[in-house]
Structure formats: C-alpha cells, structure tokens
Coordinates of C-alpha atoms and ligand atoms in Angstrom, one line a residue:
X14 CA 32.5 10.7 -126.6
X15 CA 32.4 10.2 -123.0
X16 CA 31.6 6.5 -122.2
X17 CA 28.1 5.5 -120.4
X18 CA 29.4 4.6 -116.5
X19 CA 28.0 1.5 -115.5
X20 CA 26.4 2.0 -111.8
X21 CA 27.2 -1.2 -109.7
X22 CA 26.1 1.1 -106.3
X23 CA 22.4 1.7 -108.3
X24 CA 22.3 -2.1 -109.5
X25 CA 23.4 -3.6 -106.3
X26 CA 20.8 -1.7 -104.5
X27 CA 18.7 -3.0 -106.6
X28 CA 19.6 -6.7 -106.0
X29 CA 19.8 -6.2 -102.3
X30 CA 16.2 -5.4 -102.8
X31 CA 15.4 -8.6 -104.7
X32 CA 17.2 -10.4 -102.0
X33 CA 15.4 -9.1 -99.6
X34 CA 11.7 -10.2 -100.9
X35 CA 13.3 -13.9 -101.4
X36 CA 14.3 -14.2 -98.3
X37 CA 10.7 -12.8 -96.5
X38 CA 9.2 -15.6 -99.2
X39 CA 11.4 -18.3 -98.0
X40 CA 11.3 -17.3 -94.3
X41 CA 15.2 -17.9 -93.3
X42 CA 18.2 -17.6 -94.8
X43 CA 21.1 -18.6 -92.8
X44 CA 24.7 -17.9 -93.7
X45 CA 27.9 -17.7 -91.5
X46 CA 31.2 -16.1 -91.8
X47 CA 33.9 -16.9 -90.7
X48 CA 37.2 -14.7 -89.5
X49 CA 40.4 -15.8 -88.8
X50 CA 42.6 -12.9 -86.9
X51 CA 42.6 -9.6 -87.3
X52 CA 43.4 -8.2 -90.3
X53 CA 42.1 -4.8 -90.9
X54 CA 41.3 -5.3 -94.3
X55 CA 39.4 -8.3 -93.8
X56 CA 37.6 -6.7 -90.5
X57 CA 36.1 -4.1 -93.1
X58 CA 34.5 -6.9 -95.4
X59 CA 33.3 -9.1 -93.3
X60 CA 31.4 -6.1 -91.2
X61 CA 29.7 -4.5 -94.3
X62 CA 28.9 -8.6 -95.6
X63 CA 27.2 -8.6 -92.2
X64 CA 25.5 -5.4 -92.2
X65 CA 24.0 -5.7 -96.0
X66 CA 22.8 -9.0 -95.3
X67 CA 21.1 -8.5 -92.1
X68 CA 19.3 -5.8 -93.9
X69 CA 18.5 -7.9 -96.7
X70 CA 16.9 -10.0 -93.9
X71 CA 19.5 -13.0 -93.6
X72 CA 20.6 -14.2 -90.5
X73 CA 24.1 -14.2 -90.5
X74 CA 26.4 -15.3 -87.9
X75 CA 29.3 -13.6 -87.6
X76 CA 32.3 -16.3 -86.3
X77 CA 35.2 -14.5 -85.2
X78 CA 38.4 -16.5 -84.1
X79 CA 41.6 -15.1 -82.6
X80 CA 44.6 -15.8 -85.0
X81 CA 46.3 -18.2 -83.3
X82 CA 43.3 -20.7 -83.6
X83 CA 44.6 -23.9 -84.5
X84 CA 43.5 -25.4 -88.2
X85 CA 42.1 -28.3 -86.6
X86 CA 39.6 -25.9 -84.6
X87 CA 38.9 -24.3 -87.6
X88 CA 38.3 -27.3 -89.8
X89 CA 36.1 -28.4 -86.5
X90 CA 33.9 -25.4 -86.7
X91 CA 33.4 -25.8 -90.4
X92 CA 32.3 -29.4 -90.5
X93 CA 29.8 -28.3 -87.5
X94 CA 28.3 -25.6 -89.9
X95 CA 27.7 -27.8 -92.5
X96 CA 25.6 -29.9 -90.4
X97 CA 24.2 -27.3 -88.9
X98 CA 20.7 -27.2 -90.8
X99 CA 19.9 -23.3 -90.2
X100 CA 23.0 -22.8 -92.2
X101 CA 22.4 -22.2 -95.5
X102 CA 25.6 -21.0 -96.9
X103 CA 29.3 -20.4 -95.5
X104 CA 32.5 -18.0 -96.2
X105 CA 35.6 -18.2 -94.9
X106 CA 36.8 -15.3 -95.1
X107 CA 40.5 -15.0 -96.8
X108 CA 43.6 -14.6 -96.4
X109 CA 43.4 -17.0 -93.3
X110 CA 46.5 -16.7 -90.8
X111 CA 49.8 -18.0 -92.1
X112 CA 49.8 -21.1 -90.6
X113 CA 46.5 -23.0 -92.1
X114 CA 46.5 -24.3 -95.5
X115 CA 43.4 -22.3 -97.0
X116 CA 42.9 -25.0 -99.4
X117 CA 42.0 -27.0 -97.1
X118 CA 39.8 -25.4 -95.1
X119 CA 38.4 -23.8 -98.5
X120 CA 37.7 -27.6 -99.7
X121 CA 36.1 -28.9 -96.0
X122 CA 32.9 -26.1 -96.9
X123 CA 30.1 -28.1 -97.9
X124 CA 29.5 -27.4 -101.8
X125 CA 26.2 -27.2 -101.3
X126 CA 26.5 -24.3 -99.1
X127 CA 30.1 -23.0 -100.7
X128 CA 28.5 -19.2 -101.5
X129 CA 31.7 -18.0 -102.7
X130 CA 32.4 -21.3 -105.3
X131 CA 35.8 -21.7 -104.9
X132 CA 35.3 -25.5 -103.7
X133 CA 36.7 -27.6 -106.5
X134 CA 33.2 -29.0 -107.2
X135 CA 31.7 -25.8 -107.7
X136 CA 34.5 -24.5 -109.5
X137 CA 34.3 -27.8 -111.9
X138 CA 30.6 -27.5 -112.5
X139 CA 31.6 -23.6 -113.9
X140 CA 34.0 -25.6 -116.1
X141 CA 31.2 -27.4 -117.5
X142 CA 28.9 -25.2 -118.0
X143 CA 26.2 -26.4 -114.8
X144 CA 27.4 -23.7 -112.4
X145 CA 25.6 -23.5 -109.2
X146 CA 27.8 -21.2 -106.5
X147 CA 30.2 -18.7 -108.3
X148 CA 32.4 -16.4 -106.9
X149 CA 30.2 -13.2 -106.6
X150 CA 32.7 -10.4 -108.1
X151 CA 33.0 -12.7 -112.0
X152 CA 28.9 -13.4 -111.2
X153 CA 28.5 -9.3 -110.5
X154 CA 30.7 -8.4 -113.8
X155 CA 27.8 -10.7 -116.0
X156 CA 24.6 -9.0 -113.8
X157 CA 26.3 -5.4 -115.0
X158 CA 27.1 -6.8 -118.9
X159 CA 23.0 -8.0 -118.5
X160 CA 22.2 -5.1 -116.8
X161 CA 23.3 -2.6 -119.3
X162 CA 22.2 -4.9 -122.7
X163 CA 25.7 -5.9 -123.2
X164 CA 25.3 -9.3 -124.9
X165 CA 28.6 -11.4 -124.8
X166 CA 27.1 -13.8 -127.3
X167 CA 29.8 -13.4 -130.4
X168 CA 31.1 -10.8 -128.7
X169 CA 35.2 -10.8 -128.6
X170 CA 36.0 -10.9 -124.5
X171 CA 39.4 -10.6 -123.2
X172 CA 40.3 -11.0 -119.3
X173 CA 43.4 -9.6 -118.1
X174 CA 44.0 -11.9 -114.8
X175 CA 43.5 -15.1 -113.9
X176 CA 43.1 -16.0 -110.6
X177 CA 40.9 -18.6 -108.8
X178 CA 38.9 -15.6 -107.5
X179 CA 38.5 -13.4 -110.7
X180 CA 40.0 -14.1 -113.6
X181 CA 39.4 -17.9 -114.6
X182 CA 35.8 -17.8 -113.6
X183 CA 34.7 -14.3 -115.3
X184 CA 36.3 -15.9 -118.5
X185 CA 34.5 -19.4 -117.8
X186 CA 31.5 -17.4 -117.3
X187 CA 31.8 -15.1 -120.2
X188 CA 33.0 -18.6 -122.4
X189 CA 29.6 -20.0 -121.1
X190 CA 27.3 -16.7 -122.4
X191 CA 29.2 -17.6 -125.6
X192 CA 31.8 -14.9 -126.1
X193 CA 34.9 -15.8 -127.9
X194 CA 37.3 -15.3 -124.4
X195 CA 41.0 -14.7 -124.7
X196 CA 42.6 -15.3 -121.1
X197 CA 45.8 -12.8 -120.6
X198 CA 48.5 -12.7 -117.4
X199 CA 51.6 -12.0 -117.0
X200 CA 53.2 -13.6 -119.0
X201 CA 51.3 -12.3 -122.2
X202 CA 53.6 -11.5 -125.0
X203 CA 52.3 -8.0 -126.0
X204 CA 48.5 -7.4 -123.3
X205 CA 47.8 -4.4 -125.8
X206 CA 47.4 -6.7 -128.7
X207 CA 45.1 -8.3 -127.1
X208 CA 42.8 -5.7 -125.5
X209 CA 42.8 -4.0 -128.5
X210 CA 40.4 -6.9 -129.7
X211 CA 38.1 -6.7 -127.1
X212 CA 34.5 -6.0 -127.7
X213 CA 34.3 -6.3 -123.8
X214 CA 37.0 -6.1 -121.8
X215 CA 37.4 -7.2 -117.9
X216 CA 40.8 -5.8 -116.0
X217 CA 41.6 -7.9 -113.0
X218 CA 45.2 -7.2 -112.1
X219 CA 45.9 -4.7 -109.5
X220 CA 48.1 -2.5 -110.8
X221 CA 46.2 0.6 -111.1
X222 CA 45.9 2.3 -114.6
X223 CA 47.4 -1.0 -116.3
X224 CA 45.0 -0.6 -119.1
X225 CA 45.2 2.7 -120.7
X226 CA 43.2 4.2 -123.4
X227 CA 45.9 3.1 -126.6
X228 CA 44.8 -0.8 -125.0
X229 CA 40.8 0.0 -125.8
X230 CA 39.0 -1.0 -128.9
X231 CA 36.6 2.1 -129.6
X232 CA 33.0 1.3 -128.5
X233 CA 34.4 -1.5 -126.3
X234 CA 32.7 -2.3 -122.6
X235 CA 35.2 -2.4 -120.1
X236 CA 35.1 -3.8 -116.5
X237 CA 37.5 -2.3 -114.1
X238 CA 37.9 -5.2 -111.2
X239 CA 41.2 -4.3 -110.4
X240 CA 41.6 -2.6 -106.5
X241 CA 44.8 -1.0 -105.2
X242 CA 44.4 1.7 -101.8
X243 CA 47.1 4.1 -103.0
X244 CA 47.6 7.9 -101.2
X245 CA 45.3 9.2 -103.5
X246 CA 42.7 6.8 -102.8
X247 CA 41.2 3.8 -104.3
X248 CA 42.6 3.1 -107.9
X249 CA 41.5 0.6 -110.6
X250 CA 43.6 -1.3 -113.5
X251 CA 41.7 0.9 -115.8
X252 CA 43.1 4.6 -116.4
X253 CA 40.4 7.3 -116.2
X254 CA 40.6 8.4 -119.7
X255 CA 39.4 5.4 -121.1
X256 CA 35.9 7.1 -120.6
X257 CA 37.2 8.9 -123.9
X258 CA 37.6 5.4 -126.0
X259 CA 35.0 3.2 -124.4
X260 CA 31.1 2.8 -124.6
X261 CA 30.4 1.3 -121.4
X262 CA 33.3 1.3 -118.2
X263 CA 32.7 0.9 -114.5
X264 CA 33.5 3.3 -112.4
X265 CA 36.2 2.7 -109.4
X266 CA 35.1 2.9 -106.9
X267 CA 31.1 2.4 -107.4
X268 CA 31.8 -0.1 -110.5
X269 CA 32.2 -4.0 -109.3
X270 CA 33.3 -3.7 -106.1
X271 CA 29.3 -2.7 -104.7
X272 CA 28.2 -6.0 -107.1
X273 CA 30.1 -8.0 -105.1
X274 CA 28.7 -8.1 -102.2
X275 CA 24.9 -8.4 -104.0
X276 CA 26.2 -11.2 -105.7
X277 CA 27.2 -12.8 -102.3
X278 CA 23.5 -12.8 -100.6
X279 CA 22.1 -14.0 -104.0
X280 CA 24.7 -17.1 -103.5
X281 CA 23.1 -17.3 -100.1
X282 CA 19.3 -17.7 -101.3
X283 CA 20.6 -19.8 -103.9
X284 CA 22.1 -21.8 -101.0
X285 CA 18.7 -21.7 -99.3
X286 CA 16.5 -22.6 -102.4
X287 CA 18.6 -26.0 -103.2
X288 CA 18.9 -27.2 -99.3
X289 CA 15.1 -27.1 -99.3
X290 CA 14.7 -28.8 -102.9
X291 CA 13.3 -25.5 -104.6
X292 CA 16.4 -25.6 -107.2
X293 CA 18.6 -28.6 -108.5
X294 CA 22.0 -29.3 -108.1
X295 CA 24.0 -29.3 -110.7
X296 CA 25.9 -32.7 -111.5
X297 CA 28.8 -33.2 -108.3
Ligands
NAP15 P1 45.7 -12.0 -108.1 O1 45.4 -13.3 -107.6 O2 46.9 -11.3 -107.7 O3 45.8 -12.1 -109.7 C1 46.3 -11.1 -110.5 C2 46.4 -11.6 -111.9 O4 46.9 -10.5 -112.7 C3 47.3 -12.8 -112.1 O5 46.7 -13.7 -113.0 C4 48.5 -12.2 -112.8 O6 49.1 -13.0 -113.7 C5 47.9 -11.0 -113.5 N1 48.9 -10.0 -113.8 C6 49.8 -9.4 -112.9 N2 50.6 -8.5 -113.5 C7 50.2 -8.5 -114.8 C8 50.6 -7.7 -115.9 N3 51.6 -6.8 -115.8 N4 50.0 -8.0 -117.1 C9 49.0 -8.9 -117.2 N5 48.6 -9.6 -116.2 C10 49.1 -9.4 -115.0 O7 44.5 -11.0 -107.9 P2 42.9 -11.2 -107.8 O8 42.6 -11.8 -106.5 O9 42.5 -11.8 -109.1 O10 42.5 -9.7 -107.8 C11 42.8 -8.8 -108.9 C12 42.4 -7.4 -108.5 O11 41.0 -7.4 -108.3 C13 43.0 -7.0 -107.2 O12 43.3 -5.6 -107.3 C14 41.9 -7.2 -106.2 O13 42.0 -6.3 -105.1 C15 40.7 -6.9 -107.0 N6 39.5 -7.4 -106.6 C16 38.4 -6.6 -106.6 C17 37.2 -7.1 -106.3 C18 36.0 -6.3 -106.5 O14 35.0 -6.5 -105.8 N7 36.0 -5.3 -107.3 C19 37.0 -8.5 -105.9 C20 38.2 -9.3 -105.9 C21 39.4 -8.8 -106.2 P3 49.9 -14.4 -113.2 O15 48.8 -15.4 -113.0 O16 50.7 -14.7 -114.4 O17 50.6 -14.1 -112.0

C-alpha cells in the first residue's frame, strides 16, 4: 500500500494565509534579516524568506553585509535591532563568514525577538516544556503530524540527528506532545534497531536515502528533513520506496522544507503578539 504523502507546499500555503490575516489584525509586523557575504546558498533563502513574508504582509528588512564586515559591526547592528521598536523579530542568517563566532552573535539576538530559537533561553524554555520561539523546520514537522491527525501522545518517536537546528528540538518537541522519543546519531550502535520501533519517524541527517524501507515499522509516519543537492536533484534521508512500508511520509522536495519557512513568519507574529503584551513570556 502506497503511503498518504503529506503536502507541506498545500499546508504552508495554508499558514502563509493565516499569517497574513494576523498581521492585517495587528497592523505591523517587523522582522529583519540579516546576511553576512555571499554565499549562494544562503542568497536563495534569505530572498524567498523575504518574498513570502512581504506577501504575507510583514515588513521585512533585508540587511545585507559584505563578508569582510567585522564581528564587532555585526554585533553593532544586532544590538541596534533589538532596540529598534518596529522590529519584531530577527535572523541571522547562517553560516556567517569564517571569522565571527556565530554563537555569539547568535546569543546577542534579543530572545524576545529570537524567531529562529536558537538563543540559549529559548532553546532552555523548549527544554522545559514553556517554549516560546522554536526553530521553524522541528515547529513545521509537529504542524504536519497535527495536520494529518498524527497524535504523538504514546506514540513511539525516534529522531535520527541531533543538531541544535533539527534534531534536539523536534525530539524536545515531540517529548513535550508526549511521545516516548529515542534520540539516534552517529554513533548509534545498530540506527535500524531503532527505526524499526518507530510509530513516527523524523530523518535529519543528510545523507540521502539513509533510511531505507527494511529501517520502517509498517504503518509508521515518517518525516523526511534530510536535504542533499546531488546531480540528480534534491534528495532526502529517506529512500523513495518507503512509500511501500509507511502510512504517512513527506515528500522531498514539497515535504518540510515549504513548512519551514511558514513556521518562520508564524515565529514573527509570535514575536509581534508578546512585544505588544498580547501573549506571555515564558519563564527567562
Ligand atoms: P547536522 O548539524 O550536520 O546534523 C546531522 C546529524 O546527523 C548529526 O547529529 C549527526 O550525528 C547525524 N548523523 C550523521 N551521520 C549519521 C549516520 N550515519 N547515522 C545516524 N546519524 C548520523 O545537520 P542539520 O543542520 O541537523 O541538518 C540535517 C539535514 O536536514 C541536512 O540535510 C539539512 O540540509 C537538512 N535541513 C533541512 C531543512 C528543511 O527545511 N527541510 C531545514 C534544516 C536542515 P552526530 O551528532 O553524531 O555528528
């Protein structure tokens, strides 16, 4: 049986949407990038952050810096946007050029308007249970699991990865929904084992078909995270054919990646709705 593909383009829309009537309600949104360099890579997400949110209605500011900026300047420019009261949320965009320390320019973001989460304080209040700001692609993989009436309550959830960005915070999240979350890496004895318990499974690796169908539970969801551009095109951790074993799997591309980006200009109302005391702050 061919597993139900979970649209993140059709439920991303649909969020986009959702932002877009909170931010006519609240009037302004405010929420600035910022680019160190030129990486290619980086050029491509920042420019479709700034096109869905300026269609969502946000007014985004778009901070560009050559690479050779200094960290001081940088660390400058952040502590001005954090004062700077028609800013509601920040990003620095990462990787940052080889000679800043990303954590701390990372940690000088205001929590309060941290969008992505990875400032220590946000990333302690997931740990606790009293998230505010998450990092939008683990906050995307719960709005798909909700979206498609996958309840991780009881449920067996493993993560493969665990990064700052992905892996750690999907599990917290998932821990938090009440699943029973096993955290794998690579260092994991036997990773099949272990996917093979998974009532839903998240792949956040990037090595493109890690998890193949023998690595599935039957019936199991699985969210495909994982991104690698190879000559063939873009390539998730999870091979194709577990569409064959699986009830529910993303698609790649189409899957999380689209969620993403939703997820970021929710963090940006969210932003919005605690600086003007329409939503409390979690303990800090
Ligand atoms: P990362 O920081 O490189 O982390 C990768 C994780 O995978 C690490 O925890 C690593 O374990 C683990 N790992 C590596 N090889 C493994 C193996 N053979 N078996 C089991 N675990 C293994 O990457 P990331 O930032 O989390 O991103 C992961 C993937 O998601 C990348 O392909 C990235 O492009 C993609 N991504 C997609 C989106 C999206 O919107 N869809 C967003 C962000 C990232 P150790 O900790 O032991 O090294």
């Amino acid at each position: 049986m061919a597993a139900t593909m979970m649209d993140g383009r059709a439920l991303a829309e649909r969020i986009r949407g959702e932002v877009a009537v909170e931010v006519a309600e609240l009037g302004h949104v405010g929420l600035a990038t910022i680019l160190v360099g030129d990486d290619p890579a980086s050029d491509v997400y920042i420019t479709s952050k700034h096109r869905v949110a300026t269609e969502a209605g946000i007014d985004a500011r778009d901070v560009r810096l050559p690479a050779e900026t200094s960290e001081d300047d940088v660390l400058a420019l952040v502590h001005e946007l954090n004062e700077d009261d028609a800013v509601d949320g920040i990003l620095v965009q990462l990787p940052l050029p080889a000679h800043m320390d990303e954590t701390r320019v990372t940690y000088a973001v205001a929590p309060q308007k941290d969008v992505d989460g990875f400032h220590p304080v946000n990333a302690g209040n997931l740990y606790l249970g009293t998230p505010l700001h998450v990092p939008a692609t683990p906050a995307g993989c719960m709005e798909l699991l909700d979206a498609y009436d996958v309840d991780p309550r009881g449920a067996a959830a493993v993560v493969v990865g665990r990064s700052e960005i992905v892996g750690r915070p999907v599990a917290m999240l998932l821990l938090q929904a009440h699943a029973t979350v096993t955290i794998c890496h690579s260092r994991t004895a036997d990773l099949a084992a272990e996917t093979l318990r998974a009532d839903i499974l998240v792949a956040a690796v990037g090595v493109p078909g890690i998890v193949t169908p023998e690595m599935v539970k039957p019936g199991a969801t699985v969210l495909d995270v994982g991104l690698t551009r190879t000559d063939e095109g873009i390539r998730g951790d999870v091979d194709r054919s577990v569409a064959d074993v699986a009830r529910r799997l993303t698609p790649m591309p189409g899957g999380t990646g689209p969620m993403t980006i939703a997820m970021l200009l929710r963090s940006a109302v969210k932003a919005a709705r605690y600086r003007r005391g329409l939503l409390a702050y979690p303990t800090q």
